[in-house]
mmCIF file of C-alpha atoms in Angstrom:
data_model
loop_
_atom_site.group_PDB
_atom_site.id
_atom_site.type_symbol
_atom_site.label_atom_id
_atom_site.label_comp_id
_atom_site.label_asym_id
_atom_site.label_seq_id
_atom_site.Cartn_x
_atom_site.Cartn_y
_atom_site.Cartn_z
ATOM 1 C CA MET P 9 7.026 58.005 43.270
ATOM 2 C CA SER P 10 10.347 59.920 42.577
ATOM 3 C CA MET P 11 11.144 63.449 42.410
ATOM 4 C CA GLY P 12 9.946 65.648 39.708
ATOM 5 C CA CYS P 13 11.607 68.945 38.640
ATOM 6 C CA LYS P 14 10.738 71.581 41.505
ATOM 7 C CA TYR P 15 9.388 73.889 38.479
ATOM 8 C CA GLY P 16 7.148 71.137 36.899
ATOM 9 C CA SER P 17 9.200 70.342 33.736
ATOM 10 C CA HIS P 18 8.692 66.640 34.334
ATOM 11 C CA ARG P 19 5.031 67.043 33.507
ATOM 12 C CA VAL P 20 5.667 68.648 29.955
ATOM 13 C CA ILE P 21 4.649 66.383 27.223
ATOM 14 C CA GLU P 22 5.128 68.753 24.371
ATOM 15 C CA PRO P 23 7.564 70.305 23.608
ATOM 16 C CA ILE P 24 10.187 68.740 25.759
ATOM 17 C CA GLY P 25 12.493 70.823 27.292
ATOM 18 C CA VAL P 26 10.064 73.905 28.271
ATOM 19 C CA LEU P 27 8.588 74.976 31.519
ATOM 20 C CA PRO P 28 4.682 74.131 32.250
ATOM 21 C CA GLN P 29 3.508 77.659 31.484
ATOM 22 C CA PRO P 30 4.650 77.856 27.684
ATOM 23 C CA ALA P 31 4.187 74.276 27.245
ATOM 24 C CA ILE P 32 1.648 73.139 24.683
ATOM 25 C CA ARG P 33 0.666 69.871 26.739
ATOM 26 C CA LEU P 34 1.008 68.918 30.173
ATOM 27 C CA ASP P 35 0.682 65.405 31.597
ATOM 28 C CA ASN P 36 -2.211 65.528 33.937
ATOM 29 C CA ASP P 37 -2.305 61.917 34.884
ATOM 30 C CA MET P 38 -3.239 62.492 38.638
ATOM 31 C CA SER P 39 -2.440 58.724 39.602
ATOM 32 C CA LYS P 40 1.152 59.221 39.360
ATOM 33 C CA SER P 41 1.739 62.319 41.645
ATOM 34 C CA PHE P 42 5.424 62.811 42.523
ATOM 35 C CA ASP P 43 7.271 63.145 45.955
ATOM 36 C CA ASN P 44 7.404 67.047 45.741
ATOM 37 C CA GLU P 45 4.030 67.856 44.492
ATOM 38 C CA ILE P 46 0.931 68.699 46.109
ATOM 39 C CA LEU P 47 -2.288 66.811 44.900
ATOM 40 C CA VAL P 48 -5.557 68.956 45.409
ATOM 41 C CA ASP P 49 -9.215 67.939 44.934
ATOM 42 C CA VAL P 50 -10.380 71.173 43.053
ATOM 43 C CA SER P 51 -14.088 72.614 43.640
ATOM 44 C CA ALA P 52 -13.703 75.824 41.697
ATOM 45 C CA LEU P 53 -11.713 77.597 39.071
ATOM 46 C CA ASN P 54 -11.590 81.360 38.671
ATOM 47 C CA ILE P 55 -10.859 82.029 35.065
ATOM 48 C CA ASP P 56 -8.576 84.969 34.280
ATOM 49 C CA SER P 57 -11.155 87.887 33.197
ATOM 50 C CA ALA P 58 -9.298 88.530 30.017
ATOM 51 C CA SER P 59 -9.520 84.663 29.173
ATOM 52 C CA PHE P 60 -13.270 84.367 30.044
ATOM 53 C CA THR P 61 -14.333 87.445 28.358
ATOM 54 C CA GLN P 62 -12.568 86.137 25.293
ATOM 55 C CA LEU P 63 -14.243 82.475 25.520
ATOM 56 C CA GLU P 64 -17.759 83.972 26.217
ATOM 57 C CA GLN P 65 -17.353 86.186 23.277
ATOM 58 C CA ALA P 66 -15.976 83.310 21.088
ATOM 59 C CA THR P 67 -19.156 81.037 22.312
ATOM 60 C CA GLY P 68 -21.708 83.673 21.876
ATOM 61 C CA GLY P 69 -22.527 83.610 25.649
ATOM 62 C CA ASP P 70 -23.975 80.175 25.323
ATOM 63 C CA MET P 71 -22.991 78.285 28.460
ATOM 64 C CA LYS P 72 -23.364 74.885 27.076
ATOM 65 C CA LYS P 73 -20.841 75.957 24.441
ATOM 66 C CA LEU P 74 -18.440 77.638 27.103
ATOM 67 C CA GLU P 75 -18.460 74.439 29.192
ATOM 68 C CA ALA P 76 -17.657 72.349 26.237
ATOM 69 C CA GLU P 77 -14.531 74.648 25.234
ATOM 70 C CA ILE P 78 -13.374 74.630 28.718
ATOM 71 C CA LEU P 79 -13.604 70.660 28.694
ATOM 72 C CA ASN P 80 -11.945 70.548 25.331
ATOM 73 C CA ILE P 81 -8.980 73.135 26.213
ATOM 74 C CA VAL P 82 -8.002 71.180 29.386
ATOM 75 C CA SER P 83 -8.563 67.640 27.355
ATOM 76 C CA GLN P 84 -5.974 68.886 24.913
ATOM 77 C CA ARG P 85 -3.615 70.701 26.855
ATOM 78 C CA GLY P 86 -3.974 69.001 30.258
ATOM 79 C CA LYS P 87 -4.209 72.573 31.801
ATOM 80 C CA MET P 88 -6.654 75.587 31.751
ATOM 81 C CA GLN P 89 -4.812 77.742 29.508
ATOM 82 C CA ASN P 90 -6.770 79.909 27.037
ATOM 83 C CA PRO P 91 -5.063 79.481 23.395
ATOM 84 C CA VAL P 92 -5.801 83.008 22.219
ATOM 85 C CA THR P 93 -4.960 84.863 25.442
ATOM 86 C CA GLY P 94 -2.599 82.423 26.852
ATOM 87 C CA SER P 95 -3.749 82.973 30.282
ATOM 88 C CA GLY P 96 -5.470 80.918 32.777
ATOM 89 C CA GLY P 97 -6.656 81.949 36.439
ATOM 90 C CA MET P 98 -6.365 80.021 39.690
ATOM 91 C CA PHE P 99 -8.416 77.465 41.903
ATOM 92 C CA ILE P 100 -9.780 76.537 45.360
ATOM 93 C CA GLY P 101 -9.597 73.137 46.581
ATOM 94 C CA THR P 102 -8.827 70.628 49.316
ATOM 95 C CA VAL P 103 -5.365 69.042 49.820
ATOM 96 C CA ALA P 104 -5.730 65.423 48.959
ATOM 97 C CA LYS P 105 -2.260 64.529 49.095
ATOM 98 C CA VAL P 106 1.251 66.114 50.157
ATOM 99 C CA GLY P 107 4.420 64.608 48.613
ATOM 100 C CA SER P 108 6.722 63.007 51.086
ATOM 101 C CA ALA P 109 9.576 65.366 49.983
ATOM 102 C CA LEU P 110 7.153 68.522 51.316
ATOM 103 C CA SER P 111 6.370 66.921 54.508
ATOM 104 C CA GLY P 112 8.118 69.908 56.393
ATOM 105 C CA ARG P 113 5.677 72.438 55.360
ATOM 106 C CA GLN P 114 2.645 73.429 57.266
ATOM 107 C CA LEU P 115 -0.073 71.657 55.123
ATOM 108 C CA ALA P 116 -1.993 68.796 55.712
ATOM 109 C CA VAL P 117 -4.528 66.692 53.972
ATOM 110 C CA GLY P 118 -7.813 68.457 54.290
ATOM 111 C CA ASP P 119 -6.885 71.931 54.280
ATOM 112 C CA ARG P 120 -8.414 74.228 52.034
ATOM 113 C CA ILE P 121 -6.235 76.459 49.923
ATOM 114 C CA ALA P 122 -6.372 78.648 47.011
ATOM 115 C CA SER P 123 -3.601 78.280 44.334
ATOM 116 C CA LEU P 124 -1.410 81.582 43.647
ATOM 117 C CA VAL P 125 0.017 80.241 40.511
ATOM 118 C CA SER P 126 -1.726 80.395 37.157
ATOM 119 C CA LEU P 127 -3.937 77.791 35.843
ATOM 120 C CA SER P 128 -1.840 78.126 32.449
ATOM 121 C CA LEU P 129 0.945 76.146 34.206
ATOM 122 C CA THR P 130 -1.140 73.961 36.371
ATOM 123 C CA PRO P 131 -2.007 70.240 35.643
ATOM 124 C CA LEU P 132 -5.711 69.741 35.676
ATOM 125 C CA LYS P 133 -8.076 67.159 35.262
ATOM 126 C CA ILE P 134 -11.677 67.934 35.211
ATOM 127 C CA GLU P 135 -14.134 64.984 35.851
ATOM 128 C CA LYS P 136 -17.402 67.271 35.550
ATOM 129 C CA ILE P 137 -18.291 70.846 35.131
ATOM 130 C CA LEU P 138 -20.904 71.432 38.005
ATOM 131 C CA ASN P 139 -21.708 75.129 37.284
ATOM 132 C CA ILE P 140 -20.434 78.256 35.384
ATOM 133 C CA ARG P 141 -21.025 81.647 36.830
ATOM 134 C CA PRO P 142 -20.082 84.098 34.168
ATOM 135 C CA GLU P 143 -21.021 87.134 36.185
ATOM 136 C CA ILE P 144 -17.864 86.512 38.346
ATOM 137 C CA ASP P 145 -15.770 84.297 36.047
ATOM 138 C CA ARG P 146 -16.090 81.311 38.032
ATOM 139 C CA VAL P 147 -16.258 77.501 37.192
ATOM 140 C CA GLU P 148 -17.535 75.085 39.681
ATOM 141 C CA ILE P 149 -15.978 71.651 39.009
ATOM 142 C CA LYS P 150 -15.342 68.269 40.294
ATOM 143 C CA GLY P 151 -11.452 67.784 39.459
ATOM 144 C CA GLN P 152 -7.916 67.604 40.567
ATOM 145 C CA ALA P 153 -4.893 69.564 40.040
ATOM 146 C CA ILE P 154 -1.173 69.534 40.878
ATOM 147 C CA ILE P 155 1.006 72.203 42.668
ATOM 148 C CA PHE P 156 4.714 71.939 42.047
ATOM 149 C CA GLU P 157 7.353 72.324 44.597
ATOM 150 C CA SER P 158 7.908 76.001 43.588
ATOM 151 C CA GLY P 159 4.205 76.675 43.406
ATOM 152 C CA VAL P 160 2.683 79.109 45.768
ATOM 153 C CA TYR P 161 -0.690 78.631 47.487
ATOM 154 C CA ALA P 162 -2.656 80.218 50.469
ATOM 155 C CA LYS P 163 -4.665 78.446 53.235
ATOM 156 C CA LEU P 164 -8.051 80.019 53.021
ATOM 157 C CA PRO P 165 -8.914 82.222 56.103
ATOM 158 C CA ASP P 166 -11.251 81.320 58.697
ATOM 159 C CA ASP P 167 -12.699 84.832 58.936
ATOM 160 C CA MET P 168 -14.322 85.178 55.469
ATOM 161 C CA ASP P 169 -16.278 83.120 53.099
ATOM 162 C CA GLU P 170 -14.087 80.834 50.599
ATOM 163 C CA GLY P 171 -15.813 82.763 47.739
ATOM 164 C CA LEU P 172 -14.911 86.000 49.003
ATOM 165 C CA ALA P 173 -11.286 85.090 49.653
ATOM 166 C CA LEU P 174 -11.058 83.348 46.022
ATOM 167 C CA ALA P 175 -12.476 86.682 44.429
ATOM 168 C CA ALA P 176 -9.708 88.720 46.154
ATOM 169 C CA LEU P 177 -6.930 86.128 45.692
ATOM 170 C CA ASP P 178 -7.673 86.055 42.050
ATOM 171 C CA VAL P 179 -6.082 89.274 41.502
ATOM 172 C CA ALA P 180 -3.778 89.671 44.644
ATOM 173 C CA GLY P 181 -0.767 90.579 42.706
ATOM 174 C CA ALA P 182 -2.280 93.838 41.605
ATOM 175 C CA PRO P 183 -2.880 95.585 45.019
ATOM 176 C CA ALA P 184 0.382 94.445 46.422
ATOM 177 C CA GLN P 185 2.380 95.914 43.449
ATOM 178 C CA ALA P 186 0.496 99.165 43.944
ATOM 179 C CA ALA P 187 1.682 99.107 47.545
ATOM 180 C CA ARG P 188 5.159 98.684 46.156
ATOM 181 C CA LEU P 189 5.091 101.113 43.470
ATOM 182 C CA ILE P 190 2.959 104.046 44.636
ATOM 183 C CA GLY P 191 4.482 106.657 46.888
ATOM 184 C CA SER P 192 3.325 109.745 49.025
ATOM 185 C CA GLY P 193 2.268 112.633 47.033
ATOM 186 C CA GLN P 194 2.051 111.076 43.632
ATOM 187 C CA SER P 195 -0.774 111.170 40.847
ATOM 188 C CA VAL P 196 -1.925 107.682 40.091
ATOM 189 C CA LEU P 197 -4.541 106.728 37.258
ATOM 190 C CA ILE P 198 -6.286 103.423 37.166
ATOM 191 C CA ILE P 199 -7.843 102.308 33.700
ATOM 192 C CA GLY P 200 -10.451 99.543 34.298
ATOM 193 C CA ALA P 201 -11.062 100.449 37.865
ATOM 194 C CA GLY P 202 -14.597 99.060 38.094
ATOM 195 C CA GLY P 203 -13.369 95.428 38.308
ATOM 196 C CA LYS P 204 -11.836 93.453 41.336
ATOM 197 C CA SER P 205 -8.322 94.400 40.731
ATOM 198 C CA GLY P 206 -9.144 98.019 39.844
ATOM 199 C CA MET P 207 -10.984 98.519 43.143
ATOM 200 C CA LEU P 208 -8.454 96.970 45.055
ATOM 201 C CA VAL P 209 -5.376 98.943 43.423
ATOM 202 C CA ALA P 210 -7.698 102.198 44.004
ATOM 203 C CA TYR P 211 -8.075 101.534 47.783
ATOM 204 C CA GLU P 212 -4.356 100.636 47.977
ATOM 205 C CA ALA P 213 -3.413 103.941 46.024
ATOM 206 C CA MET P 214 -5.501 106.097 48.339
ATOM 207 C CA LYS P 215 -3.549 105.083 51.239
ATOM 208 C CA ARG P 216 -0.333 105.301 49.641
ATOM 209 C CA VAL P 217 -0.612 108.774 48.159
ATOM 210 C CA GLY P 218 -1.759 110.633 51.153
ATOM 211 C CA PRO P 219 -3.466 113.937 51.347
ATOM 212 C CA THR P 220 -1.096 115.557 48.762
ATOM 213 C CA GLY P 221 -1.472 112.882 46.176
ATOM 214 C CA ARG P 222 -4.322 112.290 43.604
ATOM 215 C CA VAL P 223 -6.112 109.023 42.485
ATOM 216 C CA VAL P 224 -8.258 109.166 39.379
ATOM 217 C CA CYS P 225 -10.249 106.093 38.144
ATOM 218 C CA SER P 226 -11.325 105.240 34.636
ATOM 219 C CA VAL P 227 -14.142 103.235 33.772
ATOM 220 C CA ARG P 228 -16.045 102.492 30.388
ATOM 221 C CA ASN P 229 -19.583 102.295 32.375
ATOM 222 C CA ALA P 230 -20.689 105.337 34.225
ATOM 223 C CA GLY P 231 -22.663 103.331 36.534
ATOM 224 C CA TYR P 232 -19.362 102.562 38.382
ATOM 225 C CA THR P 233 -18.753 106.379 39.252
ATOM 226 C CA ASP P 234 -21.220 106.471 42.632
ATOM 227 C CA THR P 235 -19.789 103.166 43.895
ATOM 228 C CA LEU P 236 -16.086 104.260 43.508
ATOM 229 C CA MET P 237 -16.789 107.671 45.098
ATOM 230 C CA SER P 238 -19.054 106.506 47.876
ATOM 231 C CA LEU P 239 -16.326 104.028 48.792
ATOM 232 C CA ASN P 240 -13.717 106.699 48.532
ATOM 233 C CA LEU P 241 -11.628 104.882 46.178
ATOM 234 C CA CYS P 242 -10.545 107.756 44.334
ATOM 235 C CA HIS P 243 -10.609 111.606 43.880
ATOM 236 C CA GLN P 244 -12.177 111.495 40.675
ATOM 237 C CA VAL P 245 -13.848 109.180 37.810
ATOM 238 C CA ILE P 246 -13.675 109.652 34.352
ATOM 239 C CA VAL P 247 -15.809 107.776 32.004
ATOM 240 C CA GLU P 248 -14.396 106.746 28.303
ATOM 241 C CA ASN P 249 -13.467 103.860 26.345
ATOM 242 C CA ALA P 250 -10.025 102.518 27.234
ATOM 243 C CA THR P 251 -9.435 101.514 23.639
ATOM 244 C CA ALA P 252 -9.750 105.215 22.399
ATOM 245 C CA PRO P 253 -6.114 106.289 23.283
ATOM 246 C CA VAL P 254 -6.467 109.935 22.241
ATOM 247 C CA ALA P 255 -10.123 110.839 23.577
ATOM 248 C CA HIS P 256 -9.127 108.802 26.928
ATOM 249 C CA LEU P 257 -5.887 111.035 27.313
ATOM 250 C CA HIS P 258 -7.904 114.190 27.113
ATOM 251 C CA LYS P 259 -10.297 113.365 29.812
ATOM 252 C CA ALA P 260 -7.295 111.765 31.828
ATOM 253 C CA LEU P 261 -5.082 115.140 31.671
ATOM 254 C CA GLU P 262 -8.236 117.366 32.342
ATOM 255 C CA ALA P 263 -8.853 115.265 35.734
ATOM 256 C CA ASN P 264 -5.355 115.802 36.815
ATOM 257 C CA GLY P 265 -5.150 119.278 36.396
ATOM 258 C CA GLY P 266 -3.606 119.204 32.764
ATOM 259 C CA ALA P 267 -0.553 116.959 34.170
ATOM 260 C CA GLU P 268 0.690 113.480 33.180
ATOM 261 C CA TYR P 269 0.555 110.977 35.960
ATOM 262 C CA ASP P 270 3.500 109.535 37.883
ATOM 263 C CA VAL P 271 1.894 105.888 38.035
ATOM 264 C CA VAL P 272 -0.566 104.248 35.764
ATOM 265 C CA PHE P 273 -2.149 100.809 36.235
ATOM 266 C CA ASN P 274 -3.885 98.940 33.467
ATOM 267 C CA CYS P 275 -6.661 96.355 35.081
ATOM 268 C CA VAL P 276 -8.822 96.055 32.006
ATOM 269 C CA ASN P 277 -9.711 92.640 30.557
ATOM 270 C CA ILE P 278 -10.097 93.662 26.876
ATOM 271 C CA PRO P 279 -7.214 93.960 24.333
ATOM 272 C CA ASP P 280 -6.007 97.155 22.460
ATOM 273 C CA THR P 281 -5.465 99.415 25.279
ATOM 274 C CA GLU P 282 -1.671 99.582 25.458
ATOM 275 C CA MET P 283 -1.435 103.295 24.208
ATOM 276 C CA THR P 284 -4.158 104.412 26.528
ATOM 277 C CA THR P 285 -2.083 103.454 29.225
ATOM 278 C CA ILE P 286 1.229 104.871 28.240
ATOM 279 C CA LEU P 287 0.031 108.361 26.899
ATOM 280 C CA PRO P 288 -1.214 109.679 30.302
ATOM 281 C CA CYS P 289 2.303 108.573 32.044
ATOM 282 C CA ARG P 290 4.926 111.363 32.464
ATOM 283 C CA GLN P 291 8.592 111.014 31.353
ATOM 284 C CA GLY P 292 10.106 108.674 33.853
ATOM 285 C CA GLY P 293 7.088 107.495 35.329
ATOM 286 C CA THR P 294 5.625 103.809 35.676
ATOM 287 C CA VAL P 295 3.224 102.035 33.964
ATOM 288 C CA TYR P 296 1.980 98.552 35.535
ATOM 289 C CA PHE P 297 0.029 96.194 32.812
ATOM 290 C CA PHE P 298 -1.772 93.925 35.166
ATOM 291 C CA SER P 299 -4.110 92.963 32.348
ATOM 292 C CA MET P 300 -3.451 89.716 30.647
ATOM 293 C CA ALA P 301 -5.010 90.960 27.366
ATOM 294 C CA THR P 302 -1.899 93.304 27.117
ATOM 295 C CA HIS P 303 0.341 92.691 23.948
ATOM 296 C CA PHE P 304 3.877 93.856 24.989
ATOM 297 C CA GLY P 305 5.084 94.027 21.728
ATOM 298 C CA LYS P 306 2.370 96.735 21.061
ATOM 299 C CA ALA P 307 3.433 98.418 24.378
ATOM 300 C CA ALA P 308 7.024 98.565 23.732
ATOM 301 C CA LEU P 309 6.933 99.692 20.238
ATOM 302 C CA GLY P 310 4.011 102.096 21.082
ATOM 303 C CA ALA P 311 6.066 103.763 23.821
ATOM 304 C CA GLU P 312 9.105 104.130 21.456
ATOM 305 C CA GLY P 313 6.728 105.668 18.748
ATOM 306 C CA VAL P 314 5.589 108.177 21.008
ATOM 307 C CA GLY P 315 8.921 108.904 22.664
ATOM 308 C CA LYS P 316 7.966 107.828 26.248
ATOM 309 C CA ASP P 317 10.997 107.011 28.388
ATOM 310 C CA ILE P 318 8.931 105.383 30.988
ATOM 311 C CA THR P 319 9.348 102.094 33.320
ATOM 312 C CA MET P 320 6.711 99.540 31.915
ATOM 313 C CA ILE P 321 6.016 96.375 34.233
ATOM 314 C CA VAL P 322 4.735 93.090 33.358
ATOM 315 C CA GLY P 323 1.920 92.386 35.560
ATOM 316 C CA ASN P 324 3.403 89.499 37.549
ATOM 317 C CA GLY P 325 0.713 87.931 39.501
ATOM 318 C CA TYR P 326 2.864 87.152 42.273
ATOM 319 C CA SER P 327 4.485 89.439 44.652
ATOM 320 C CA LYS P 328 5.859 88.977 48.367
ATOM 321 C CA ASP P 329 3.010 88.875 50.719
ATOM 322 C CA HIS P 330 0.277 89.454 48.197
ATOM 323 C CA ALA P 331 -2.232 87.226 49.682
ATOM 324 C CA GLU P 332 -1.598 88.872 53.127
ATOM 325 C CA ILE P 333 -1.836 92.291 51.714
ATOM 326 C CA THR P 334 -4.985 91.762 49.718
ATOM 327 C CA LEU P 335 -7.135 89.946 52.347
ATOM 328 C CA TRP P 336 -5.992 92.520 54.764
ATOM 329 C CA GLU P 337 -7.697 95.241 52.490
ATOM 330 C CA LEU P 338 -11.012 93.592 52.675
ATOM 331 C CA ARG P 339 -10.784 93.319 56.530
ATOM 332 C CA GLU P 340 -9.606 97.184 56.634
ATOM 333 C CA HIS P 341 -12.281 98.353 54.171
ATOM 334 C CA LYS P 342 -15.723 97.137 55.402
ATOM 335 C CA GLY P 343 -17.472 98.857 52.568
ATOM 336 C CA LEU P 344 -15.226 97.322 49.866
ATOM 337 C CA ARG P 345 -15.600 93.778 51.495
ATOM 338 C CA LYS P 346 -19.321 94.280 51.340
ATOM 339 C CA LEU P 347 -19.332 95.013 47.873
ATOM 340 C CA PHE P 348 -17.151 92.122 47.043
ATOM 341 C CA GLU P 349 -19.615 89.809 49.014
ATOM 342 C CA GLU P 350 -22.566 91.194 47.038
ATOM 343 C CA LYS P 351 -20.886 91.337 43.452
ATOM 344 C CA PHE P 352 -18.331 88.598 43.581
ATOM 345 C CA VAL P 353 -19.148 85.825 45.755
#
């Protein structure tokens, strides 16, 4: 075969000229892999939490309807990209072929890997859905996917279960960004702290703020409180609906001695939480929207409307060394690892 575009534009069918992520339809013909592509036999998809939640709600929680909808999306688009949320997820699988132009990489046929790029830009073909696990947003399949030359991936570690690694790597961008953004002595608010990304961010935040900082976790369900506190993932937990910005603000400020926060992380999987995230942040502070349910127009205009001069960061799922940072967190915190093994594998 010939060389394709390193960013995958050669796989775009519609509209021509765009990159794979915003494309409406990709070429998912796996019989014509290019010399700078990696072909992978896929065993499981971890659907983005915002996407899975939307699909589950749209199909009324009926797994047969959900299965049909996933197959329909992939059939129409050549990739797993939720048309409502625009988000995808990631996969794990076994390397089936490494293009000749990528032979210098330390990757061989038979290696087990996790993709670290979104399914929303990944050519995917599903032969069969074997099982759906809604409690962890996972879809077990028989299928194949393509990783482009520019795509990032991680070899699955030998010292942990594949399901555990997949659960953590699915949200690896969040704790790695926490390590970058949070400093000693700062106050940090994590909204949606009861999920995978929220707990990993909370642990990283507790390490980074040190003895003079403060970490507050926000959850909708009081049942998360004991877990977060017993694992020492924060100094305090508040329970409030993240779609109620004013009520949430009062509780958030009370938990921080009346002061606004230096850094606010949004790790929820539902829409309409932009202002809940912005309001508690101090002037000159930082807001990080990891949630793919975020409407960035609402965030920008909303911040303007309340006079907040803050740095707002789009939740880039990739940052340097994010896989290593995230897996190390699970090695370092035995209690968090045990929780992940019990809840997300």
